[in-house]
């Protein structure tokens, strides 16, 4: 796996408005953002190119954020995971933090 560009971020977000906002903000901060529109697409991208950071939504089609977190954390070099969601369910927050999420926004 190539680890040359440490300013790469994989964004898993199915909401186009949220994704566009995050891509613009992160790009202006000097990051190269790869956007995946669902968890399965994100997992495939992660397996082909290592990303040091994954920002993921929880509710997405084809594979949700919980499953995505579990799958990337099983990889030899897991990313730092940041979860973004509109849900305020404390059980969900606890679950994603136990799975290794670095931050929950």
GROMACS .gro file of C-alpha atoms in nm:
model
  105
    1UNK     CA    1   0.000   0.000   0.000
    2UNK     CA    2   0.126   0.342  -0.090
    3UNK     CA    3   0.151   0.586   0.200
    4UNK     CA    4   0.317   0.877   0.017
    5UNK     CA    5   0.045   1.143   0.035
    6UNK     CA    6  -0.065   1.165   0.398
    7UNK     CA    7  -0.304   1.452   0.316
    8UNK     CA    8  -0.554   1.214   0.152
    9UNK     CA    9  -0.901   1.173   0.299
   10UNK     CA   10  -1.172   0.927   0.202
   11UNK     CA   11  -1.518   1.076   0.247
   12UNK     CA   12  -1.814   0.836   0.260
   13UNK     CA   13  -2.128   1.050   0.234
   14UNK     CA   14  -2.446   0.988   0.036
   15UNK     CA   15  -2.588   1.339   0.080
   16UNK     CA   16  -2.452   1.549  -0.207
   17UNK     CA   17  -2.488   1.885  -0.026
   18UNK     CA   18  -2.301   1.764   0.281
   19UNK     CA   19  -2.035   1.600   0.066
   20UNK     CA   20  -1.984   1.915  -0.145
   21UNK     CA   21  -1.947   2.130   0.165
   22UNK     CA   22  -1.695   1.895   0.326
   23UNK     CA   23  -1.497   1.850   0.003
   24UNK     CA   24  -1.470   2.227  -0.043
   25UNK     CA   25  -1.369   2.288   0.319
   26UNK     CA   26  -1.111   2.009   0.324
   27UNK     CA   27  -0.973   2.098  -0.019
   28UNK     CA   28  -0.922   2.460   0.089
   29UNK     CA   29  -0.729   2.322   0.387
   30UNK     CA   30  -0.491   2.138   0.153
   31UNK     CA   31  -0.639   1.788   0.161
   32UNK     CA   32  -0.705   1.568  -0.140
   33UNK     CA   33  -1.055   1.424  -0.091
   34UNK     CA   34  -1.191   1.112  -0.258
   35UNK     CA   35  -1.570   1.099  -0.236
   36UNK     CA   36  -1.759   0.769  -0.207
   37UNK     CA   37  -2.138   0.783  -0.224
   38UNK     CA   38  -2.195   0.474  -0.008
   39UNK     CA   39  -2.011   0.242   0.227
   40UNK     CA   40  -1.939  -0.026  -0.032
   41UNK     CA   41  -1.784   0.225  -0.271
   42UNK     CA   42  -1.577   0.363   0.018
   43UNK     CA   43  -1.454   0.016   0.118
   44UNK     CA   44  -1.351  -0.061  -0.240
   45UNK     CA   45  -1.163   0.271  -0.263
   46UNK     CA   46  -0.991   0.207   0.070
   47UNK     CA   47  -0.879  -0.140  -0.036
   48UNK     CA   48  -0.727  -0.010  -0.360
   49UNK     CA   49  -0.555   0.300  -0.214
   50UNK     CA   50  -0.470   0.346   0.153
   51UNK     CA   51  -0.627   0.654   0.309
   52UNK     CA   52  -0.493   0.768   0.645
   53UNK     CA   53  -0.829   0.931   0.729
   54UNK     CA   54  -1.187   0.820   0.670
   55UNK     CA   55  -1.479   1.054   0.730
   56UNK     CA   56  -1.805   0.863   0.716
   57UNK     CA   57  -2.174   0.914   0.757
   58UNK     CA   58  -2.365   0.639   0.940
   59UNK     CA   59  -2.677   0.597   0.728
   60UNK     CA   60  -2.584   0.518   0.367
   61UNK     CA   61  -2.710   0.276   0.103
   62UNK     CA   62  -2.542  -0.058   0.021
   63UNK     CA   63  -2.328  -0.052   0.339
   64UNK     CA   64  -2.379   0.171   0.639
   65UNK     CA   65  -2.109   0.354   0.830
   66UNK     CA   66  -2.105   0.103   1.117
   67UNK     CA   67  -2.021  -0.182   0.882
   68UNK     CA   68  -1.769   0.033   0.695
   69UNK     CA   69  -1.589   0.118   1.020
   70UNK     CA   70  -1.572  -0.249   1.118
   71UNK     CA   71  -1.437  -0.347   0.776
   72UNK     CA   72  -1.167  -0.077   0.747
   73UNK     CA   73  -1.053  -0.139   1.104
   74UNK     CA   74  -0.992  -0.504   1.009
   75UNK     CA   75  -0.741  -0.393   0.743
   76UNK     CA   76  -0.365  -0.414   0.817
   77UNK     CA   77  -0.333  -0.033   0.843
   78UNK     CA   78  -0.666   0.108   0.961
   79UNK     CA   79  -0.741   0.478   0.909
   80UNK     CA   80  -0.830   0.741   1.163
   81UNK     CA   81  -1.212   0.739   1.150
   82UNK     CA   82  -1.428   1.046   1.198
   83UNK     CA   83  -1.805   0.995   1.202
   84UNK     CA   84  -2.049   1.263   1.089
   85UNK     CA   85  -2.422   1.219   1.132
   86UNK     CA   86  -2.734   1.407   1.233
   87UNK     CA   87  -2.835   1.136   1.480
   88UNK     CA   88  -2.803   1.201   1.853
   89UNK     CA   89  -2.859   0.844   1.971
   90UNK     CA   90  -2.613   0.785   2.257
   91UNK     CA   91  -2.610   0.408   2.192
   92UNK     CA   92  -2.500   0.479   1.835
   93UNK     CA   93  -2.229   0.715   1.955
   94UNK     CA   94  -2.101   0.456   2.204
   95UNK     CA   95  -2.110   0.183   1.939
   96UNK     CA   96  -1.905   0.375   1.681
   97UNK     CA   97  -1.656   0.487   1.946
   98UNK     CA   98  -1.610   0.126   2.059
   99UNK     CA   99  -1.546   0.030   1.697
  100UNK     CA  100  -1.256   0.272   1.690
  101UNK     CA  101  -1.397   0.602   1.569
  102UNK     CA  102  -1.156   0.878   1.665
  103UNK     CA  103  -1.423   1.150   1.668
  104UNK     CA  104  -1.799   1.181   1.638
  105UNK     CA  105  -1.943   1.503   1.494
   0.00000   0.00000   0.00000
